Tab-separated table of C-alpha atoms and ligand atoms in Angstrom:
chain	number	residue	atom	x	y	z
A	16	UNK	CA	109.629	86.895	14.518
A	17	UNK	CA	109.446	89.037	11.414
A	18	UNK	CA	107.546	92.290	10.904
A	19	UNK	CA	104.767	90.527	8.972
A	20	UNK	CA	104.190	87.486	11.219
A	21	UNK	CA	101.112	89.142	12.700
A	22	UNK	CA	99.502	89.260	9.247
A	23	UNK	CA	100.021	85.520	8.762
A	24	UNK	CA	98.465	84.921	12.194
A	25	UNK	CA	95.449	87.104	11.323
A	26	UNK	CA	95.015	85.157	8.065
A	27	UNK	CA	95.133	81.825	9.926
A	28	UNK	CA	92.532	83.244	12.329
A	29	UNK	CA	90.222	84.109	9.440
A	30	UNK	CA	90.602	80.597	8.030
A	31	UNK	CA	89.803	79.000	11.401
A	32	UNK	CA	86.668	81.118	11.781
A	33	UNK	CA	85.437	80.331	8.270
A	34	UNK	CA	85.840	84.005	7.330
A	35	UNK	CA	88.685	83.701	4.843
A	36	UNK	CA	87.855	84.999	1.356
A	37	UNK	CA	88.698	82.541	-1.397
A	38	UNK	CA	88.582	84.351	-4.709
A	39	UNK	CA	87.557	82.215	-7.642
A	40	UNK	CA	88.975	82.752	-11.122
A	41	UNK	CA	86.570	83.244	-14.014
A	42	UNK	CA	87.546	82.049	-17.464
A	43	UNK	CA	84.518	83.088	-19.524
A	44	UNK	CA	82.395	86.145	-20.300
A	45	UNK	CA	79.819	87.178	-17.682
A	46	UNK	CA	76.344	85.722	-18.060
A	47	UNK	CA	73.998	83.126	-16.587
A	48	UNK	CA	76.718	80.485	-16.968
A	49	UNK	CA	80.417	80.920	-16.222
A	50	UNK	CA	83.611	78.908	-16.327
A	51	UNK	CA	84.870	79.210	-12.736
A	52	UNK	CA	88.154	77.559	-11.758
A	53	UNK	CA	87.788	75.517	-14.954
A	54	UNK	CA	84.269	74.295	-14.163
A	55	UNK	CA	81.024	75.298	-15.917
A	56	UNK	CA	78.647	76.712	-13.302
A	57	UNK	CA	75.349	78.545	-13.053
A	58	UNK	CA	76.098	82.101	-11.917
A	59	UNK	CA	74.222	83.494	-8.891
A	60	UNK	CA	76.969	85.864	-7.770
A	61	UNK	CA	77.341	88.843	-10.020
A	62	UNK	CA	75.649	92.251	-9.969
A	63	UNK	CA	75.105	91.948	-13.720
A	64	UNK	CA	71.358	92.466	-13.142
A	65	UNK	CA	70.402	93.050	-16.761
A	66	UNK	CA	72.982	90.834	-18.457
A	67	UNK	CA	74.662	93.889	-19.999
A	68	UNK	CA	78.271	93.029	-19.029
A	69	UNK	CA	78.857	91.312	-22.373
A	70	UNK	CA	75.894	92.659	-24.354
A	71	UNK	CA	76.771	93.044	-28.061
A	72	UNK	CA	75.600	96.684	-28.162
A	73	UNK	CA	77.918	97.637	-25.292
A	74	UNK	CA	80.845	95.632	-26.662
A	75	UNK	CA	80.496	97.210	-30.074
A	76	UNK	CA	80.227	100.744	-28.594
A	77	UNK	CA	83.400	100.136	-26.575
A	78	UNK	CA	85.215	98.811	-29.638
A	79	UNK	CA	84.149	101.756	-31.807
A	80	UNK	CA	85.182	104.295	-29.136
A	81	UNK	CA	88.610	102.758	-28.685
A	82	UNK	CA	89.178	102.655	-32.431
A	83	UNK	CA	88.148	106.308	-32.857
A	84	UNK	CA	89.344	107.878	-29.609
A	85	UNK	CA	91.822	105.466	-28.048
A	86	UNK	CA	91.697	104.016	-24.588
A	87	UNK	CA	92.932	106.168	-21.716
A	88	UNK	CA	91.949	109.701	-20.634
A	89	UNK	CA	95.699	110.497	-20.185
A	90	UNK	CA	95.341	112.681	-17.056
A	91	UNK	CA	92.822	114.102	-14.641
A	92	UNK	CA	90.013	116.046	-16.291
A	93	UNK	CA	90.683	119.339	-14.522
A	94	UNK	CA	94.221	119.467	-15.946
A	95	UNK	CA	94.138	117.775	-19.352
A	96	UNK	CA	90.543	118.556	-20.291
A	97	UNK	CA	87.649	116.168	-20.688
A	98	UNK	CA	86.426	114.343	-23.783
A	99	UNK	CA	83.104	114.984	-25.435
A	100	UNK	CA	82.298	111.318	-24.756
A	101	UNK	CA	82.470	111.976	-21.006
A	102	UNK	CA	80.333	115.124	-21.101
A	103	UNK	CA	77.852	113.452	-23.427
A	104	UNK	CA	77.455	110.484	-21.053
A	105	UNK	CA	76.881	112.910	-18.183
A	106	UNK	CA	74.185	114.764	-20.095
A	107	UNK	CA	72.534	111.484	-21.061
A	108	UNK	CA	72.583	110.228	-17.460
A	109	UNK	CA	71.077	113.481	-16.175
A	110	UNK	CA	68.253	113.229	-18.718
A	111	UNK	CA	67.679	109.524	-18.020
A	112	UNK	CA	67.432	110.125	-14.291
A	113	UNK	CA	65.422	113.347	-14.559
A	114	UNK	CA	67.896	115.502	-12.618
A	115	UNK	CA	69.480	118.889	-13.303
A	116	UNK	CA	73.012	117.531	-13.803
A	117	UNK	CA	75.278	114.522	-13.405
A	118	UNK	CA	79.008	113.876	-13.111
A	119	UNK	CA	80.883	110.594	-13.497
A	120	UNK	CA	83.662	109.154	-11.336
A	121	UNK	CA	85.935	106.134	-11.667
A	122	UNK	CA	83.637	104.053	-9.466
A	123	UNK	CA	80.712	104.283	-7.080
A	124	UNK	CA	83.203	103.984	-4.244
A	125	UNK	CA	85.105	107.020	-5.545
A	126	UNK	CA	81.815	108.918	-6.015
A	127	UNK	CA	81.065	108.579	-2.294
A	128	UNK	CA	84.605	109.549	-1.317
A	129	UNK	CA	84.264	112.621	-3.554
A	130	UNK	CA	80.827	113.767	-2.556
A	131	UNK	CA	80.556	113.515	1.218
A	132	UNK	CA	83.751	115.456	2.094
A	133	UNK	CA	82.760	118.108	-0.471
A	134	UNK	CA	79.446	118.698	1.319
A	135	UNK	CA	80.379	118.521	5.007
A	136	UNK	CA	83.475	119.094	7.146
A	137	UNK	CA	84.724	119.247	10.723
A	138	UNK	CA	82.033	121.616	11.999
A	139	UNK	CA	79.213	119.512	10.588
A	140	UNK	CA	77.185	116.395	11.400
A	141	UNK	CA	76.153	113.424	9.230
A	142	UNK	CA	73.128	111.268	10.000
A	143	UNK	CA	73.954	107.880	8.503
A	144	UNK	CA	71.909	104.666	8.393
A	145	UNK	CA	73.591	102.067	10.594
A	146	UNK	CA	73.872	99.579	7.690
A	147	UNK	CA	75.233	101.961	5.064
A	148	UNK	CA	77.787	100.658	2.545
A	149	UNK	CA	81.512	100.767	3.386
A	150	UNK	CA	82.158	103.484	0.801
A	151	UNK	CA	79.599	105.777	2.488
A	152	UNK	CA	81.191	105.079	5.871
A	153	UNK	CA	84.663	105.838	4.499
A	154	UNK	CA	83.404	109.007	2.806
A	155	UNK	CA	81.857	110.125	6.099
A	156	UNK	CA	85.092	109.469	8.001
A	157	UNK	CA	87.140	111.292	5.393
A	158	UNK	CA	84.975	114.389	5.765
A	159	UNK	CA	85.936	114.850	9.419
A	160	UNK	CA	82.284	115.560	10.304
A	161	UNK	CA	80.669	114.031	13.364
A	162	UNK	CA	78.989	110.771	12.309
A	163	UNK	CA	75.732	109.875	14.016
A	164	UNK	CA	74.348	106.464	13.042
A	165	UNK	CA	70.572	106.050	13.190
A	166	UNK	CA	68.831	102.677	13.405
A	167	UNK	CA	68.453	100.904	10.074
A	168	UNK	CA	65.558	102.264	7.987
A	169	UNK	CA	64.099	103.816	11.170
A	170	UNK	CA	62.817	107.323	10.499
A	171	UNK	CA	61.903	107.846	14.155
A	172	UNK	CA	65.475	107.101	15.208
A	173	UNK	CA	66.704	109.490	12.495
A	174	UNK	CA	64.525	112.295	13.824
A	175	UNK	CA	65.605	111.666	17.435
A	176	UNK	CA	69.252	111.885	16.427
A	177	UNK	CA	68.619	115.082	14.479
A	178	UNK	CA	66.951	116.689	17.508
A	179	UNK	CA	69.810	115.608	19.781
A	180	UNK	CA	72.692	116.663	17.519
A	181	UNK	CA	71.737	119.160	14.833
A	182	UNK	CA	71.886	122.429	16.792
A	183	UNK	CA	75.504	121.959	17.920
A	184	UNK	CA	76.705	121.870	14.308
A	185	UNK	CA	77.040	124.213	11.350
A	186	UNK	CA	75.525	122.027	8.592
A	187	UNK	CA	73.937	118.597	8.421
A	188	UNK	CA	73.672	115.786	5.889
A	189	UNK	CA	71.418	112.731	5.854
A	190	UNK	CA	72.857	109.795	3.919
A	191	UNK	CA	71.361	106.385	3.221
A	192	UNK	CA	71.793	103.458	0.870
A	193	UNK	CA	68.828	103.167	-1.480
A	194	UNK	CA	68.844	99.373	-1.719
A	195	UNK	CA	70.835	97.652	1.031
A	196	UNK	CA	73.123	95.248	-0.766
A	197	UNK	CA	73.277	92.455	1.803
A	198	UNK	CA	69.548	92.237	2.642
A	199	UNK	CA	67.943	93.614	-0.506
A	200	UNK	CA	65.599	95.909	1.439
A	201	UNK	CA	64.773	99.456	0.289
A	202	UNK	CA	65.219	102.677	2.285
A	203	UNK	CA	61.908	104.429	3.159
A	204	UNK	CA	63.065	107.388	1.099
A	205	UNK	CA	59.752	109.268	1.019
A	206	UNK	CA	59.653	109.416	4.834
A	207	UNK	CA	63.373	110.203	5.051
A	208	UNK	CA	62.718	113.068	2.635
A	209	UNK	CA	59.888	114.378	4.856
A	210	UNK	CA	62.333	114.548	7.776
A	211	UNK	CA	65.051	116.154	5.628
A	212	UNK	CA	62.535	118.765	4.475
A	213	UNK	CA	61.225	119.473	7.985
A	214	UNK	CA	64.729	120.216	9.316
A	215	UNK	CA	66.077	121.627	6.000
A	216	UNK	CA	68.915	119.095	5.850
A	217	UNK	CA	70.739	118.020	2.675
A	218	UNK	CA	69.612	114.543	1.596
A	219	UNK	CA	71.871	112.064	-0.194
A	220	UNK	CA	71.008	108.536	-1.325
A	221	UNK	CA	73.399	105.900	-2.685
A	222	UNK	CA	71.411	104.042	-5.314
A	223	UNK	CA	74.145	101.637	-6.474
A	224	UNK	CA	71.818	98.600	-6.443
A	225	UNK	CA	68.797	100.608	-7.622
A	226	UNK	CA	70.403	102.050	-10.759
A	227	UNK	CA	68.986	100.114	-13.714
A	228	UNK	CA	66.800	98.097	-11.321
A	229	UNK	CA	64.268	100.307	-9.490
A	230	UNK	CA	61.907	102.872	-10.989
A	231	UNK	CA	60.481	103.162	-14.486
A	232	UNK	CA	62.834	101.333	-16.849
A	233	UNK	CA	65.564	101.304	-14.179
A	234	UNK	CA	65.678	105.059	-13.503
A	235	UNK	CA	66.466	104.402	-9.855
A	236	UNK	CA	65.061	104.878	-6.366
A	237	UNK	CA	64.100	108.539	-6.746
A	238	UNK	CA	61.896	107.584	-9.691
A	239	UNK	CA	60.592	104.529	-7.784
A	240	UNK	CA	59.198	106.824	-5.061
A	241	UNK	CA	58.327	109.737	-7.411
A	242	UNK	CA	60.674	112.067	-5.534
A	243	UNK	CA	62.091	113.958	-8.517
A	244	UNK	CA	63.688	117.243	-7.471
A	245	UNK	CA	63.389	116.384	-3.780
A	246	UNK	CA	66.587	114.414	-3.185
A	247	UNK	CA	69.594	116.741	-3.314
A	248	UNK	CA	72.159	114.224	-4.476
A	249	UNK	CA	72.096	110.638	-5.738
A	250	UNK	CA	75.120	108.373	-5.992
A	251	UNK	CA	75.019	105.572	-8.531
A	252	UNK	CA	77.274	103.060	-10.174
A	253	UNK	CA	77.623	101.727	-13.688
A	254	UNK	CA	79.373	98.582	-12.424
A	255	UNK	CA	76.170	96.738	-11.516
A	256	UNK	CA	73.044	96.799	-13.696
A	257	UNK	CA	74.834	98.908	-16.332
A	258	UNK	CA	77.346	96.089	-16.691
A	259	UNK	CA	80.451	98.260	-17.053
A	260	UNK	CA	82.281	100.340	-14.416
A	261	UNK	CA	82.092	103.928	-13.205
A	262	UNK	CA	80.391	106.071	-10.585
A	263	UNK	CA	77.616	108.646	-10.999
A	264	UNK	CA	76.631	111.631	-8.922
A	265	UNK	CA	73.301	113.081	-10.020
A	266	UNK	CA	71.218	115.899	-8.618
A	267	UNK	CA	71.157	119.677	-8.196
A	268	UNK	CA	73.328	121.487	-10.763
A	269	UNK	CA	75.091	123.532	-8.095
A	270	UNK	CA	76.245	120.376	-6.284
A	271	UNK	CA	77.585	118.857	-9.508
A	272	UNK	CA	79.407	122.114	-10.302
A	273	UNK	CA	80.897	122.087	-6.787
A	274	UNK	CA	82.162	118.508	-7.264
A	275	UNK	CA	84.087	119.634	-10.366
A	276	UNK	CA	85.830	122.155	-8.090
A	277	UNK	CA	86.153	120.171	-4.875
A	278	UNK	CA	85.616	116.436	-5.514
A	279	UNK	CA	89.063	115.050	-4.757
A	280	UNK	CA	88.789	111.865	-6.885
A	281	UNK	CA	87.776	114.180	-9.769
A	282	UNK	CA	90.739	116.510	-9.205
A	283	UNK	CA	93.413	113.953	-8.349
A	284	UNK	CA	92.520	110.751	-10.216
A	285	UNK	CA	92.053	110.104	-13.926
A	286	UNK	CA	88.629	109.738	-15.494
A	287	UNK	CA	86.821	106.614	-16.699
A	288	UNK	CA	88.382	105.086	-19.819
A	289	UNK	CA	86.839	105.860	-23.214
A	290	UNK	CA	85.603	102.320	-23.998
A	291	UNK	CA	83.919	102.261	-20.575
A	292	UNK	CA	82.225	105.606	-21.186
A	293	UNK	CA	80.984	104.507	-24.611
A	294	UNK	CA	79.689	101.202	-23.229
A	295	UNK	CA	77.827	103.051	-20.457
A	296	UNK	CA	76.229	105.342	-23.015
A	297	UNK	CA	75.087	102.293	-24.958
A	298	UNK	CA	73.561	100.953	-21.730
A	299	UNK	CA	71.564	104.184	-21.317
A	300	UNK	CA	70.383	103.806	-24.941
A	301	UNK	CA	69.143	100.275	-24.241
A	302	UNK	CA	67.331	101.293	-21.056
A	303	UNK	CA	65.692	104.274	-22.768
A	304	UNK	CA	64.597	102.137	-25.704
A	305	UNK	CA	62.825	99.386	-23.784
A	306	UNK	CA	61.870	98.202	-20.287
A	307	UNK	CA	62.091	94.575	-21.411
A	308	UNK	CA	65.277	93.688	-19.509
A	309	UNK	CA	64.167	95.395	-16.299
A	310	UNK	CA	60.780	93.659	-16.495
A	311	UNK	CA	62.466	90.312	-17.044
A	312	UNK	CA	64.775	90.881	-14.055
A	313	UNK	CA	61.797	91.515	-11.764
A	314	UNK	CA	59.862	88.552	-13.166
A	315	UNK	CA	62.839	86.277	-12.484
A	316	UNK	CA	63.337	87.683	-8.989
A	317	UNK	CA	59.684	87.221	-8.054
A	318	UNK	CA	59.649	83.633	-9.306
A	319	UNK	CA	62.908	82.585	-7.605
A	320	UNK	CA	62.070	84.182	-4.267
A	321	UNK	CA	58.558	82.745	-4.232
A	322	UNK	CA	59.799	79.224	-4.946
A	323	UNK	CA	62.582	79.493	-2.318
A	324	UNK	CA	60.006	80.494	0.303
A	325	UNK	CA	57.806	77.548	-0.709
A	326	UNK	CA	60.820	75.283	-0.126
A	327	UNK	CA	61.072	76.675	3.407
A	328	UNK	CA	64.110	78.951	3.061
A	329	UNK	CA	64.309	82.261	4.884
A	330	UNK	CA	64.946	85.020	2.341
A	331	UNK	CA	65.097	87.730	4.992
A	332	UNK	CA	63.894	91.255	4.258
A	333	UNK	CA	64.483	91.280	0.502
A	334	UNK	CA	62.227	93.490	-1.640
A	335	UNK	CA	64.526	93.426	-4.678
A	336	UNK	CA	66.329	90.884	-6.920
A	337	UNK	CA	68.999	90.556	-4.175
A	338	UNK	CA	67.981	87.320	-2.444
A	339	UNK	CA	69.756	86.454	0.818
A	340	UNK	CA	69.321	82.876	2.018
A	341	UNK	CA	69.747	83.289	5.772
A	342	UNK	CA	71.810	80.489	7.337
A	343	UNK	CA	73.237	81.871	10.615
A	344	UNK	CA	76.803	80.806	11.260
A	345	UNK	CA	79.579	81.483	8.759
A	346	UNK	CA	80.950	77.898	8.551
A	347	UNK	CA	77.485	76.579	7.616
A	348	UNK	CA	77.139	79.230	4.911
A	349	UNK	CA	80.588	78.338	3.565
A	350	UNK	CA	79.774	74.616	3.573
A	351	UNK	CA	76.484	75.357	1.785
A	352	UNK	CA	78.301	77.358	-0.870
A	353	UNK	CA	80.891	74.581	-1.402
A	354	UNK	CA	78.162	71.926	-1.772
A	355	UNK	CA	76.343	74.116	-4.293
A	356	UNK	CA	79.571	74.600	-6.230
A	357	UNK	CA	80.051	70.821	-6.388
A	358	UNK	CA	76.613	70.688	-8.019
A	359	UNK	CA	77.573	73.375	-10.535
A	360	UNK	CA	75.985	76.364	-8.790
A	361	UNK	CA	78.109	79.451	-8.102
A	362	UNK	CA	76.605	81.290	-5.112
A	363	UNK	CA	78.866	82.878	-2.535
A	364	UNK	CA	78.659	82.710	1.228
A	365	UNK	CA	78.813	86.081	2.944
A	366	UNK	CA	79.897	86.375	6.570
A	367	UNK	CA	81.314	88.829	9.086
A	368	UNK	CA	82.457	91.609	8.682
A	369	UNK	CA	80.388	92.122	5.517
A	370	UNK	CA	77.267	91.152	7.520
A	371	UNK	CA	76.890	91.007	11.345
A	372	UNK	CA	78.121	87.958	13.323
A	373	UNK	CA	75.557	85.136	13.287
A	374	UNK	CA	73.852	86.489	10.145
A	375	UNK	CA	75.878	84.614	7.547
A	376	UNK	CA	74.057	83.801	4.361
A	377	UNK	CA	74.257	82.780	0.755
A	378	UNK	CA	73.425	85.760	-1.386
A	379	UNK	CA	71.729	84.891	-4.660
A	380	UNK	CA	71.884	87.603	-7.296
A	381	UNK	CA	69.093	87.182	-9.831
A	382	UNK	CA	69.612	88.507	-13.348
A	383	UNK	CA	67.602	89.073	-16.503
A	384	UNK	CA	70.228	86.802	-18.077
A	385	UNK	CA	68.766	83.743	-16.282
A	386	UNK	CA	66.251	81.575	-18.152
A	387	UNK	CA	63.397	79.829	-16.328
A	388	UNK	CA	65.317	76.593	-16.763
A	389	UNK	CA	68.393	78.160	-15.087
A	390	UNK	CA	66.287	79.282	-12.126
A	391	UNK	CA	64.737	75.809	-11.802
A	392	UNK	CA	68.194	74.213	-11.813
A	393	UNK	CA	69.226	76.578	-9.032
A	394	UNK	CA	66.093	75.870	-7.000
A	395	UNK	CA	66.634	72.140	-7.269
A	396	UNK	CA	70.245	72.418	-6.056
A	397	UNK	CA	69.206	74.607	-3.106
A	398	UNK	CA	66.545	72.038	-2.225
A	399	UNK	CA	69.044	69.156	-2.247
A	400	UNK	CA	71.769	70.947	-0.282
A	401	UNK	CA	69.235	72.477	2.127
A	402	UNK	CA	67.902	69.009	2.995
A	403	UNK	CA	71.387	67.526	3.252
A	404	UNK	CA	72.611	70.100	5.773
A	405	UNK	CA	69.269	70.188	7.606
A	406	UNK	CA	68.244	73.787	6.900
A	407	UNK	CA	64.875	72.826	5.378
B	18	LIG	C1	78.621	98.448	-5.000
B	18	LIG	C2	78.358	99.671	-4.211
B	18	LIG	C3	79.211	100.760	-4.284
B	18	LIG	C4	80.488	100.716	-5.071
B	18	LIG	O1	80.278	100.793	-6.422
B	18	LIG	P1	81.516	100.537	-7.424
B	18	LIG	O2	81.119	101.254	-8.638
B	18	LIG	O3	81.637	99.069	-7.599
B	18	LIG	O4	82.715	101.133	-6.750
B	18	LIG	C5	78.883	101.905	-3.587
B	18	LIG	N1	77.770	101.961	-2.828
B	18	LIG	C6	76.929	100.924	-2.719
B	18	LIG	C7	75.700	101.058	-1.896
B	18	LIG	C8	77.205	99.732	-3.405
B	18	LIG	O5	76.367	98.698	-3.286
């Protein structure tokens, strides 16, 4: 026996249960079509909702920034200072989202790890949707606050938990995903806000899958529900619809100021790189100029989902371009994904622990980059594999 034998055994266990992650290698730019493991395939996997990951305007902004300003930020912002590119992006994001202020982080994951422990601590309580993203859960744990999960998207359960737990604690925080990434359903944010207001509790929403997707021209979930000024803090990411990388925290100016003082990934980790910042700013420009890409994304999503339902597939609770194809057991979902890949369709199976046991699925990510012909090719492959494995 060696010290690492247990890891090998765990890995074998994952393989036997059909839960082992095989990571494919991409040899082309992002887009509707990819070269994956040397094979040309139609891409239904990425979060590149608007096709911006290799958009010429973003590429050229990144190139220009690196030529003029270099690449790396060289140290954390609180020690070595911050570039005008970073502060300019933050001002632009705040204006785009209609909030008092915004701050960027290295990723959406880091934004959650920064924000939650800065707002609550050991004497406090967090009310967290049961299906919140892993980075919210980790941020909650890191804070040391008591974590009370309420039933998914259930405002009644939220209120019951508040009544049972709030008075024993100093401060409270309600936190929810905006769009739930595995099911594509949307948090009932207007009702959650009513509860937050009634009990005077800080409200935080993680809009990673809503940024660039929901609201007018992709301004996010707060805009979608017309809740401007009512949600204390919004987390976002520039790694999905924005096509780049980087986290956003947007909201009340005092919270953003506090994160510059107490957000640990701000204080102890270097900032986004300059080409990334410039590319993100170019993405904001595109979204402010035109709603064409966002409109196209929603048109594609509506068409694909409608046709999948007509074929007899179960697309679950989705209200967004995230389209889960519910299959049940993980090995079936993995087989489905392999058969699709053979036919030139890249769509990943998702199983436990990313989704609950018995709720394995293929998750199709629709993009504005898909043409109608691409979507029809995908639909045809789903029809053939679905019939072959007896799902439809
Ligand atoms: C993807 C995602 C994140 C992480 O964003 P990154 O920028 O990729 O780190 C955080 N929260 C939610 C809800 C997400 O879906």
